[in-house]
XYZ file of C-alpha atoms in Angstrom:
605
model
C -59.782 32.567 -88.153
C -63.350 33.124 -86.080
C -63.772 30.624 -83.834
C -67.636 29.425 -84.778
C -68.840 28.180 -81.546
C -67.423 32.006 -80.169
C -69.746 33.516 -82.884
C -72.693 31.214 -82.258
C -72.790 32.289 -78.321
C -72.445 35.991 -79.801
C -75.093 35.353 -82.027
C -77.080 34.421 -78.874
C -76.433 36.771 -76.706
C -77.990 39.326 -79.530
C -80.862 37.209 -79.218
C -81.229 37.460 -75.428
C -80.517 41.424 -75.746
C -83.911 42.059 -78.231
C -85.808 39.936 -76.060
C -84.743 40.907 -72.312
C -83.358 37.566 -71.301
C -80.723 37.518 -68.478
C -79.776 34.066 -69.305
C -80.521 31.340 -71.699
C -80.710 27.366 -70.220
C -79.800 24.994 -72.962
C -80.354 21.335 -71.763
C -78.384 18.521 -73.232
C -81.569 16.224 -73.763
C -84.801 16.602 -76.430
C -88.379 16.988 -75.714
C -88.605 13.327 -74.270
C -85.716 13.642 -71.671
C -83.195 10.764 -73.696
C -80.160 10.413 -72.244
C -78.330 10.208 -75.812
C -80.655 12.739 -77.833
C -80.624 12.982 -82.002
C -78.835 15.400 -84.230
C -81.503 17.962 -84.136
C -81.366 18.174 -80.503
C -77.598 17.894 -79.921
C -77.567 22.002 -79.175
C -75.439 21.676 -76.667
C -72.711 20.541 -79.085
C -73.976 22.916 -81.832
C -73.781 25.872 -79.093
C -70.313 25.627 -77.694
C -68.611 21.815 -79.360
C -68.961 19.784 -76.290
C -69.443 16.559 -77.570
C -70.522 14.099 -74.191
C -74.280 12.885 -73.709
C -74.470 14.574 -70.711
C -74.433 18.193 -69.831
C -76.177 21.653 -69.897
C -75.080 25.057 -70.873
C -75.755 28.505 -69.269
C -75.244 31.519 -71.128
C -75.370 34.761 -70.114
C -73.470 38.220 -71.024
C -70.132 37.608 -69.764
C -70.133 33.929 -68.625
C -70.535 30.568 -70.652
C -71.127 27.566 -68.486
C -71.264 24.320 -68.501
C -72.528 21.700 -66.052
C -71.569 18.182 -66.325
C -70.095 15.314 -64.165
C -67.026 13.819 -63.846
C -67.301 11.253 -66.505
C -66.386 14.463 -68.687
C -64.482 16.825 -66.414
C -60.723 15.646 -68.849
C -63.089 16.193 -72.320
C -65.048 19.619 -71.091
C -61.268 21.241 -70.112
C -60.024 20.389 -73.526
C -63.357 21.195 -75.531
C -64.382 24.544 -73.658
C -61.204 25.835 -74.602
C -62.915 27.130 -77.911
C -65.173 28.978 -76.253
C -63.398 30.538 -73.241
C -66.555 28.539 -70.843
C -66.130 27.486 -67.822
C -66.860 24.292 -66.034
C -68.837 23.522 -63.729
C -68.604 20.391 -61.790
C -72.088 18.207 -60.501
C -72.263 14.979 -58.700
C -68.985 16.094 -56.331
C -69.348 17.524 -52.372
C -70.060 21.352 -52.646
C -71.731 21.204 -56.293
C -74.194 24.370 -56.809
C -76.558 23.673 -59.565
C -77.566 26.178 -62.491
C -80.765 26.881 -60.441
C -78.937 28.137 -56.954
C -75.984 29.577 -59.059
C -78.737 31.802 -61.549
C -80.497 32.929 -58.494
C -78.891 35.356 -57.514
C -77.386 36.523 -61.214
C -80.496 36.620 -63.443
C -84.041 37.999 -63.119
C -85.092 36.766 -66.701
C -84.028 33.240 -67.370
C -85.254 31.235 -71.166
C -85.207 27.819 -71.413
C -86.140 26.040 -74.233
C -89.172 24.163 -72.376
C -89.361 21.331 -75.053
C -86.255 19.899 -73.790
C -86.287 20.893 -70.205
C -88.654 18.596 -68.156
C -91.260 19.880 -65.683
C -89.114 19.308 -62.510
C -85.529 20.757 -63.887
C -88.151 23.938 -64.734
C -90.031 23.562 -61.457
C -86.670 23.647 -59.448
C -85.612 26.426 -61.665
C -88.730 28.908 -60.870
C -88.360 27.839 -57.402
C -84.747 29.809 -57.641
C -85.479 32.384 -58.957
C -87.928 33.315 -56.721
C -91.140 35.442 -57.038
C -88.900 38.244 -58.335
C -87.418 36.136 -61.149
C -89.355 34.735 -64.441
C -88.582 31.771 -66.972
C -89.601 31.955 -70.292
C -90.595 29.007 -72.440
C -88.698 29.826 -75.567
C -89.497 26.510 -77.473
C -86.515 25.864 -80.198
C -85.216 29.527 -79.462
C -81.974 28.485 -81.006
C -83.920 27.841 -84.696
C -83.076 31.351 -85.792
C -79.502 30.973 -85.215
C -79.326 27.348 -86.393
C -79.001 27.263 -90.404
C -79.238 23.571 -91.634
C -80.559 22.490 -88.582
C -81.787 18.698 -88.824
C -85.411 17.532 -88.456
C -86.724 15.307 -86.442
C -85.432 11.921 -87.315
C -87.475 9.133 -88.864
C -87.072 5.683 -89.166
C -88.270 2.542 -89.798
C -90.801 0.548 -87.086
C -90.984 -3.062 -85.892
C -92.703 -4.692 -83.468
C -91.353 -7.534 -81.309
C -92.384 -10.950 -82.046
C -92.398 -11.472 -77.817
C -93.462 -15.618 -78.669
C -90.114 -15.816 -80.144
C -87.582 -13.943 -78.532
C -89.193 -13.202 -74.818
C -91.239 -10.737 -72.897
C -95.501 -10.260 -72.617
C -97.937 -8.972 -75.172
C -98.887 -5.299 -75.593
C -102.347 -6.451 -74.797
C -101.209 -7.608 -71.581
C -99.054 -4.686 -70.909
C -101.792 -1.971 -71.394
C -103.856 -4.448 -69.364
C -101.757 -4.260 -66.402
C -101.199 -0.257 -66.988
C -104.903 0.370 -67.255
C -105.225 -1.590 -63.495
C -102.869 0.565 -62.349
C -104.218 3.583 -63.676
C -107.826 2.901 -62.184
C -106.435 1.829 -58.774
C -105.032 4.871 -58.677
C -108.234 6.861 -59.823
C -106.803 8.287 -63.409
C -108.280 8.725 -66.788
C -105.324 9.589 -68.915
C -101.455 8.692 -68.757
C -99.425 10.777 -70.850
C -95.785 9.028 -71.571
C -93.014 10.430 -73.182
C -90.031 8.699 -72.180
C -89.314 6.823 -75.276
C -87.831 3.243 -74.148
C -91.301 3.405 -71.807
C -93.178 3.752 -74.903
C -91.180 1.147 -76.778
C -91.884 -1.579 -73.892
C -95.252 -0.665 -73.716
C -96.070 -1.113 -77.002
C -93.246 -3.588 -78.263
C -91.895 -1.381 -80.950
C -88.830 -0.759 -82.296
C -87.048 2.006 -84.514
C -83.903 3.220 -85.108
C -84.467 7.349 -84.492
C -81.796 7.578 -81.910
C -78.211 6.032 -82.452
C -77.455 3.312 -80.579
C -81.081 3.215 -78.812
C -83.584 1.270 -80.631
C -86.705 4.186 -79.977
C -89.012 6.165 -82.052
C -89.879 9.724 -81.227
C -93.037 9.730 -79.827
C -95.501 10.598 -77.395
C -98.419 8.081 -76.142
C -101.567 8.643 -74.379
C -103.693 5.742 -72.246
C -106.846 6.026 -71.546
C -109.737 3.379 -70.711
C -110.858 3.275 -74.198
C -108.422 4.279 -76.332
C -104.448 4.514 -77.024
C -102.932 7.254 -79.200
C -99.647 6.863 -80.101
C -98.282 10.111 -81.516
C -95.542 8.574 -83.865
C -96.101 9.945 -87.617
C -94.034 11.964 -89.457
C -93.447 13.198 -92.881
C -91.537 10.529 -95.437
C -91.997 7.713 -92.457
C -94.523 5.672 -94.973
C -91.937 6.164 -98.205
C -89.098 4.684 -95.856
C -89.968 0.959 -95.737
C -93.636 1.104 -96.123
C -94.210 -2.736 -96.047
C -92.919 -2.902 -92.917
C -94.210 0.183 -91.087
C -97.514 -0.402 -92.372
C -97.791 -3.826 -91.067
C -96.595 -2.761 -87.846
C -99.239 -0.354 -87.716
C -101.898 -2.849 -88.617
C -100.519 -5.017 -86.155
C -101.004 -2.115 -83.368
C -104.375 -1.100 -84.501
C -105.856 -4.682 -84.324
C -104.952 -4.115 -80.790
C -106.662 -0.916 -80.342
C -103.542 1.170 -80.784
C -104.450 4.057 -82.787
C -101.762 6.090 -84.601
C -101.982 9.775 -84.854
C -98.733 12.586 -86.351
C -96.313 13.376 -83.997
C -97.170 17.329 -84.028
C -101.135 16.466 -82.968
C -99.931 16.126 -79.798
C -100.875 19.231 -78.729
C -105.425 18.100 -80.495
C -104.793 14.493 -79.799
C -104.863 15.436 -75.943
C -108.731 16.577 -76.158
C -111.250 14.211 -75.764
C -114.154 15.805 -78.014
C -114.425 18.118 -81.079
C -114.996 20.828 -78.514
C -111.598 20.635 -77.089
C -112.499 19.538 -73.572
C -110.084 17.242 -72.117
C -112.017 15.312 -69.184
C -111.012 13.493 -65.930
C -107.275 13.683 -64.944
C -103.772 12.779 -66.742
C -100.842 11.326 -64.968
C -97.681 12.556 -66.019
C -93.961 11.968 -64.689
C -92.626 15.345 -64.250
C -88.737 13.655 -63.864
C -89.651 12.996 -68.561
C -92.198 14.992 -69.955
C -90.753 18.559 -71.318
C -92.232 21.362 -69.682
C -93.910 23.134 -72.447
C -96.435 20.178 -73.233
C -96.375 20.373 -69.635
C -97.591 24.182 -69.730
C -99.623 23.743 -72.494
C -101.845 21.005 -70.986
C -102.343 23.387 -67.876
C -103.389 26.600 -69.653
C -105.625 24.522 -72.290
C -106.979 22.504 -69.844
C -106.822 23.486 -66.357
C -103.887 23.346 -63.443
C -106.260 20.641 -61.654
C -106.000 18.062 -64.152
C -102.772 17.507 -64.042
C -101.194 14.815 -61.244
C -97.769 14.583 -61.197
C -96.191 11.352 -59.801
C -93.443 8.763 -60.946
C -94.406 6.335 -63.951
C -94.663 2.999 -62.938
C -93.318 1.796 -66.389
C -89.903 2.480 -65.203
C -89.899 -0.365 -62.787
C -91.775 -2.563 -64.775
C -89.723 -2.769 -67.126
C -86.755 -3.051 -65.223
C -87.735 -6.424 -63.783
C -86.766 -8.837 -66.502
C -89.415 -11.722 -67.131
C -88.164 -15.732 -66.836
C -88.510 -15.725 -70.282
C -86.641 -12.679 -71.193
C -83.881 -14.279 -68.489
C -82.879 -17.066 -70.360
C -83.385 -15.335 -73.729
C -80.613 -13.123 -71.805
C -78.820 -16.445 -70.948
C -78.291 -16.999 -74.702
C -77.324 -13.969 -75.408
C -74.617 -13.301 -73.411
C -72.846 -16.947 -74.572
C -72.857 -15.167 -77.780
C -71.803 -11.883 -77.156
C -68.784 -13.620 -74.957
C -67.912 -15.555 -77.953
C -67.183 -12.175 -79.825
C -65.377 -11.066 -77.217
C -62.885 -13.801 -77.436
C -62.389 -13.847 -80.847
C -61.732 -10.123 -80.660
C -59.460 -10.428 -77.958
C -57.616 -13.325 -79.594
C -57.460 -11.273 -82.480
C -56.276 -8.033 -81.022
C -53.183 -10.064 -78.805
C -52.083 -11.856 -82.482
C -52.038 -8.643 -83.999
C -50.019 -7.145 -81.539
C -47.570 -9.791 -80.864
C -47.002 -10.051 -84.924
C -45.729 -6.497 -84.679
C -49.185 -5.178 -87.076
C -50.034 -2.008 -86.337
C -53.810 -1.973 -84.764
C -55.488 1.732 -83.770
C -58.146 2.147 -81.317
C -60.067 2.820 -84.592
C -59.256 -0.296 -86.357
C -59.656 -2.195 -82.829
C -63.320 -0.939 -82.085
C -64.218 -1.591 -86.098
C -62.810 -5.525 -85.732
C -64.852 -5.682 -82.633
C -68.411 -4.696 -84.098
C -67.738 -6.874 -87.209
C -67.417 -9.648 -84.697
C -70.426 -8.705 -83.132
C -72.534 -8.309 -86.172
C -72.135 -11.827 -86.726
C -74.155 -13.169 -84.374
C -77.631 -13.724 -85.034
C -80.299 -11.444 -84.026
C -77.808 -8.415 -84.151
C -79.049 -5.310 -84.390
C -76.290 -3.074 -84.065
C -74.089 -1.546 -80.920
C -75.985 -0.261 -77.563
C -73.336 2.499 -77.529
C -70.404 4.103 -79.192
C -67.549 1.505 -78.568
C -64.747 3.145 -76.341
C -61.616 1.520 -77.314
C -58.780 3.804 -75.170
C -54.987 2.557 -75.477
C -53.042 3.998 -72.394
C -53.641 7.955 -71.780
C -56.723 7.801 -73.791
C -58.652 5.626 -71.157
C -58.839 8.554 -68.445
C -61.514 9.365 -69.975
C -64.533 7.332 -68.591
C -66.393 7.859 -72.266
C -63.513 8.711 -74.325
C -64.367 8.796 -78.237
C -62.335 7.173 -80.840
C -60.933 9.488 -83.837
C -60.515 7.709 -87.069
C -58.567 10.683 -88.919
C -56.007 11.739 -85.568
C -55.415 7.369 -85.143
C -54.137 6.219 -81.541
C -52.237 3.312 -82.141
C -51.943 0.336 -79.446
C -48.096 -0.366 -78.087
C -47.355 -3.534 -77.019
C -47.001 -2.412 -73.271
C -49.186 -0.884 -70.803
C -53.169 -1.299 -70.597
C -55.882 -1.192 -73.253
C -59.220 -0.122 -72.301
C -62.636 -1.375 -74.583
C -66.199 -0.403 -73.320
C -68.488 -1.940 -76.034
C -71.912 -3.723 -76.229
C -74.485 -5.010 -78.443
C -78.012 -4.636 -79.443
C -79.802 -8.189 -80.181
C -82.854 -9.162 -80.501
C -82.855 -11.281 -77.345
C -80.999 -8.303 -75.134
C -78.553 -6.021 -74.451
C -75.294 -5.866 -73.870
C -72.435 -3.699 -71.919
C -68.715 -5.050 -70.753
C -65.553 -3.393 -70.559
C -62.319 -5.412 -70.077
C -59.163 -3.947 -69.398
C -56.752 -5.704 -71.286
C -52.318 -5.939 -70.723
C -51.266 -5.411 -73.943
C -47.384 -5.462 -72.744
C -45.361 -5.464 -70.234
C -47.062 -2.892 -66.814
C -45.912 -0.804 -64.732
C -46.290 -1.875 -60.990
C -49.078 0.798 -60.864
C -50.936 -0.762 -63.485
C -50.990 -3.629 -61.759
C -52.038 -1.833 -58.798
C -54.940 0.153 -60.388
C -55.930 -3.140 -62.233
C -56.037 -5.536 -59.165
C -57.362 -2.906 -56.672
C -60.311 -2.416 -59.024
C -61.097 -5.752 -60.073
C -60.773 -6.390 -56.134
C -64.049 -4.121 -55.911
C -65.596 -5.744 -58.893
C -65.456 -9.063 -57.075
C -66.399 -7.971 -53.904
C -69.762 -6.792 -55.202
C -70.911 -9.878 -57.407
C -70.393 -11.624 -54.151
C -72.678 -9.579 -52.344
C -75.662 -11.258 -50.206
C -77.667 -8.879 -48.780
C -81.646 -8.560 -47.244
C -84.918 -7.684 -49.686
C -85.253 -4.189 -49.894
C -81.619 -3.299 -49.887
C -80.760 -0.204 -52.397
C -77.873 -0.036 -54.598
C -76.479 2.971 -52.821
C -76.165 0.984 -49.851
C -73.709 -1.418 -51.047
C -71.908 0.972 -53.487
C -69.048 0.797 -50.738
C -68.399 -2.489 -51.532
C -66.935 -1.905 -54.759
C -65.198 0.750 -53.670
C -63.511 -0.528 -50.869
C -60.255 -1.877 -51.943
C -59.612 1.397 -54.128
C -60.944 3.503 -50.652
C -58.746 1.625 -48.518
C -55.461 3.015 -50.980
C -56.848 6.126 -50.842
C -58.268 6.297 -54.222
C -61.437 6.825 -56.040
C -63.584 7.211 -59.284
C -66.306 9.711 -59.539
C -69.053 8.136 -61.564
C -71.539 5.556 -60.381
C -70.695 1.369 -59.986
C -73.795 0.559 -61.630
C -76.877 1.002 -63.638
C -79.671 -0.954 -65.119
C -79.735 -2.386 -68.653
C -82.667 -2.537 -70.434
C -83.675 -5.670 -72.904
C -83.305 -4.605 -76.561
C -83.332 -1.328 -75.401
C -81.362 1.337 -73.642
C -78.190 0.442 -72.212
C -78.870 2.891 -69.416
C -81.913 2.604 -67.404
C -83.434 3.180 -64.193
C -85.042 3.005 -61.489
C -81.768 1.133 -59.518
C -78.618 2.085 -59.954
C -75.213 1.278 -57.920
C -73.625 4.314 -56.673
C -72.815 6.424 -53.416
C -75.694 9.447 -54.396
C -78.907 8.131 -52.772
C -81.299 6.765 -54.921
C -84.212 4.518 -52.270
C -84.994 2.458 -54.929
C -84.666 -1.354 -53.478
C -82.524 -3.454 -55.853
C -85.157 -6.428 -56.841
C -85.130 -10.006 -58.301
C -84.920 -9.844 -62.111
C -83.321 -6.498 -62.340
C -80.281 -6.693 -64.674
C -77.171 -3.910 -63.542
C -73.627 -3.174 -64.706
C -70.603 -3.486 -61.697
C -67.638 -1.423 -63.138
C -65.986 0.304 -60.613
C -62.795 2.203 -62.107
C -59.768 3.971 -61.226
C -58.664 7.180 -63.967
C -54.944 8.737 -64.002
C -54.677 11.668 -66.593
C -52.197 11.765 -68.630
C -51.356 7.932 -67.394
C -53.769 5.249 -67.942
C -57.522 4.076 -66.828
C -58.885 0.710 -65.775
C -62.547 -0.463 -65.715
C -63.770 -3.779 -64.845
C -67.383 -4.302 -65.916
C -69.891 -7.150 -65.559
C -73.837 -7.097 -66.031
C -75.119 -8.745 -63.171
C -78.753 -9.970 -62.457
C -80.435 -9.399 -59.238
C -81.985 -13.036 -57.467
C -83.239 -14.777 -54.668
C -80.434 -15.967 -52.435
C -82.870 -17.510 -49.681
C -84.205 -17.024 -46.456
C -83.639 -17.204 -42.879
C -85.158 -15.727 -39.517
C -83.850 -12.652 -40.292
C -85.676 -11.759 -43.835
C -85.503 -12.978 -47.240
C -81.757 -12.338 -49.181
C -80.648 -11.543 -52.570
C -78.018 -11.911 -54.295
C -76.236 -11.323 -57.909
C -75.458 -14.022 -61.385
C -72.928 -12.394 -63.200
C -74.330 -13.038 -66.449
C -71.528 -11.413 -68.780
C -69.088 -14.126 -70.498
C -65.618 -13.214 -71.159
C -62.503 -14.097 -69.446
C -60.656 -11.483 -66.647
C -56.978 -11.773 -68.017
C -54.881 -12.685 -64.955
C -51.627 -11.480 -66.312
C -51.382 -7.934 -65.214
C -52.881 -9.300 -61.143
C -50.799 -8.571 -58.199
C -51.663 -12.124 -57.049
C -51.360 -10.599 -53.048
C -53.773 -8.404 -53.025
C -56.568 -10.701 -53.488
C -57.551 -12.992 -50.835
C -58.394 -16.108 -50.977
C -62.161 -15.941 -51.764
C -61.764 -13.160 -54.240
C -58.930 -15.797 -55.931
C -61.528 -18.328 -55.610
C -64.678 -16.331 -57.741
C -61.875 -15.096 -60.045
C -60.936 -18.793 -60.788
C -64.478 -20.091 -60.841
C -65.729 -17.036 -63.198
C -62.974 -18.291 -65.597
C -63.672 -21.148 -65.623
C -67.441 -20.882 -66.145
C -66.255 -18.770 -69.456
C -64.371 -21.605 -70.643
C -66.884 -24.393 -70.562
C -69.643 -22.456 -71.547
C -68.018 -20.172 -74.501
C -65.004 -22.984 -75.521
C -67.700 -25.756 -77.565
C -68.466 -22.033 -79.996
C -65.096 -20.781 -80.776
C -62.811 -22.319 -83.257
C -60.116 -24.974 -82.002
C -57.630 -22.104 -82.093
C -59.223 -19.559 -79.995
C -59.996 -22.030 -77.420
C -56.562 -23.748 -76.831
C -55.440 -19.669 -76.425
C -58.932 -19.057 -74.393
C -57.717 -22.186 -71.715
C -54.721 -20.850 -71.290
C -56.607 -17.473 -70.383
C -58.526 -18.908 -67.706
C -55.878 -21.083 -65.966
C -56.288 -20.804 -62.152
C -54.311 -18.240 -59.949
């Protein structure tokens, strides 16, 4: 039987020999650099049947690549198997890049510049060298791609920010329009979609798990054009697009089809564009990018980093204790899926990772303001959780044994938040390594939400202490301890993050992050331990001003599987106190069955 992702890279190469390419850069993203892009821009997957978020593909005559990190090292192996590619390993010491390792093996390089952004292109020419050349080959994979899906469309809201947190658009385009003439700009030109979504309050449903809408928006002085229409969008739920729309026009928000991007940029009939637009190279694709410097002119372009991204980050008081609320009742779900999951097991009922992850989001989706998961629930019995973002198969079930550790990875969209936790849960009877993995870990997890440390610290700089105990036993896990969260929007955002690669950005009051530091044995078991925690003031002395972390996630840390030992007596002490802080605060919501079972959870150690 032909293997169809080896005719598919065959089919490309035929296309690279009739036009002169060397290589072909496909990029795992879509034209606004999402992390988690839509059906029609999953090519990656279509190209070769790697199925992870994150990673790009370089073919050329004799070589199929692919470059990804170690969240997906286990899952590449098995998938690239079809396809006889190779992998190629990012984010570890000694890493060479698809720019440094085409350099010197291509002259001729196409990208499809929609869903490459300026500075991955940039870094690419810069490679290559005056002797080399990319080509912008905008969906150069159409031809090849029969049934390929169009660009999705949804319905759109806008947030009712009185009710459930956060400031007007008004006041947001306010404040961007400051910054804009500080700065000395006319335009800003932003395609990052959860920027646009903040910015404008709006909500949609064009990306799974992501509440966005495909888009691009330009800000100016005296207008806004917000390049969201597509065919069918009005014949989807017109009643409440439309009054969405009159909603953003009353405040000056004018909305123009997606595909006028390209007209929508000029300010007159004549096609002259005027003054100069900001753009963030690290978002907007590079063939907009090219097209606004040939139309236009090379000079009008500034390139700099948007200060949306931080904005955004920095979660209001309101929004905080809208947060507060949220998290009671996403812990309350928790529980009652935990209770649920140790019954079943301990009445002998068979439960799957399937049937696990489905109880879990019915749970969820009872609590009010739901509005579905923030990411594809990772529910990982055993072997399965080595892999950091392992994903669940209904038909090929993995059923849960009552021994050994379960691993679930879940959150939830609501309309006051969002959500991320993973628990690592004895099912059974452990192994002394378990209990190793699972204490060492949760050691690290500690150690961090007890951190104190001086204003303008960055997250890389106390990565170590989450990685500590698990460094001290000589062991590891490759992917970051943290990232930020966004508020009913994406579950992973920027401009902090926790992890040893440096990132300067200062960790700030307000900022919400993830702590899950991990340990992964193939073939064995994996254990994550994760927490959102939310960046505050912890005082101030002669030295500076301090900061410090709430853990604002509710659910209990099950204390059966803990080599009691290893923890010292602080660590014992959080542990106890975060336990009980779940029980008071999540007991007076759950039934009188689930808490009796949820006190003896959170008895002391």
């Amino acid at each position: 039987m032909e293997n169809i992702y080896s005719h598919r890279v065959e089919s490309l190469r035929k296309l690279m020999f009739r036009n002169g390419w060397d290589a072909v850069v496909i990029g795992g993203s879509d034209p606004h650099s999402s992390e988690y892009p839509a059906p029609r821009w999953r090519q990656v997957e279509w190209l070769i049947g790697f199925t992870a978020e994150a990673g790009d593909v370089v073919i050329t005559q004799d070589h199929i690549g692919l470059w990804t990190d170690s969240r997906y090292f286990i899952q590449a192996e098995q998938q690239l198997k079809a396809t006889g590619g190779e992998l190629h390993k990012t984010r570890v010491p000694g890493a060479v890049g698809i720019p440094q390792w085409l350099s010197d093996r291509a002259k001729v390089v196409a990208v499809d510049g929609l869903c490459q952004n300026v500075s991955a292109v940039q870094e690419l020419n810069d490679a290559l060298g005056e002797e080399g050349m990319v080509v912008d080959a905008p969906d150069l994979l159409d031809e090849l791609w029969d049934g390929r899906p169009p660009c999705p469309v949804t319905p759109i809201t806008t947030l009712d920010v009185e009710a459930f947190g956060g400031v007007s658009r008004s006041c947001k385009l306010e404040w961007l329009r400051g910054w804009m003439s500080e700065h000395g700009y006319d335009k800003f030109l932003l395609s990052s979609l959860d920027e646009i979504a903040w910015l404008l309050n709006v909500r949609g449903s064009d990306i799974d798990y992501n509440p966005l809408v495909i888009s691009y928006l330009l800000v100016t002085q005296d207008y806004v054009r917000w390049f969201v229409e597509k065919p069918g969008l009005m014949d989807l739920d017109e009643e409440e697009t439309s009054a969405s729309f009159v909603e953003l026009r009353s405040d000056g928000v004018e909305t123009m089809a997606y595909d006028e991007i390209y007209a929508g940029l000029s300010d007159q009939k004549d096609g002259t564009f005027g003054g100069t637009v900001f753009i963030d190279p690290s978002t907007l694709n590079s063939h907009l990018y090219g097209f606004i410097k040939d139309s236009f002119g090379p000079d009008c372009v500034v390139c700099g980093t948007s200060p949306v991204i931080l904005q955004k980050a920095i979660k209001t008081q309101s929004e905080i204790e809208h947060l507060r609320q949220t998290f009671v009742d996403d812990g309350v779900a928790m529980e009652r899926f935990l209770h649920w999951l140790e019954s079943e097991i301990a009445g002998g009922r068979d439960v799957s990772e399937w049937k696990a992850s489905e109880k879990l989001t019915s749970f969820r989706s009872e609590v009010p303001g739901y509005r579905g998961n923030s990411f594809e629930n990772i529910s990982a019995y055993g072997p399965s959780a080595a892999l950091p973002h392992y994903v669940i198969s209904e038909d090929d079930p993995v059923y849960i044994m009552p021994r050994g550790l379960y691993l679930v990875d879940s959150g939830g969209q609501y309309l006051t938040g969002t959500t991320d936790i993973t628990r690592t849960v004895p099912v059974g009877e452990c192994t002394f390594l378990e209990k190793e993995d699972y204490t060492l870990v949760l050691k690290g997890m500690i150690d961090l939400s007890m951190a104190v440390f001086p204003r303008g610290t960055a997250g890389c700089q106390i990565d170590a202490l989450a990685r500590m105990p698990l460094w001290k036993a000589k062991r590891n896990f490759g992917h970051g301890t943290g990232h930020g969260v966004g508020y009913y929007l994406c579950v992973h955002e920027g401009p902090q993050s926790i992890r040893y690669q440096y990132n300067p950005q200062p960790l700030m009051p307000g900022m919400l992050t993830s702590n899950e530091p991990a340990i992964y044995r193939e073939g064995l078991h994996g254990v994550r331990h994760e927490n959102l925690v939310l960046c505050r003031e912890a005082g101030s002395s002669e030295f500076g001003d301090w900061l410090e972390f709430e853990t604002m996630t509710l659910c209990h840390i099950d204390t059966s599987a803990i080599l009691a030992d290893l923890l010292d007596d602080e660590e014992k002490a959080w542990l106890n106190a975060y336990n009980e802080r779940v029980y008071r605060l999540l007991s007076p919501h759950l039934s009188d069955e689930v808490a009796g079972w949820l006190r003896g959870k959170t008895k002391a150690i």
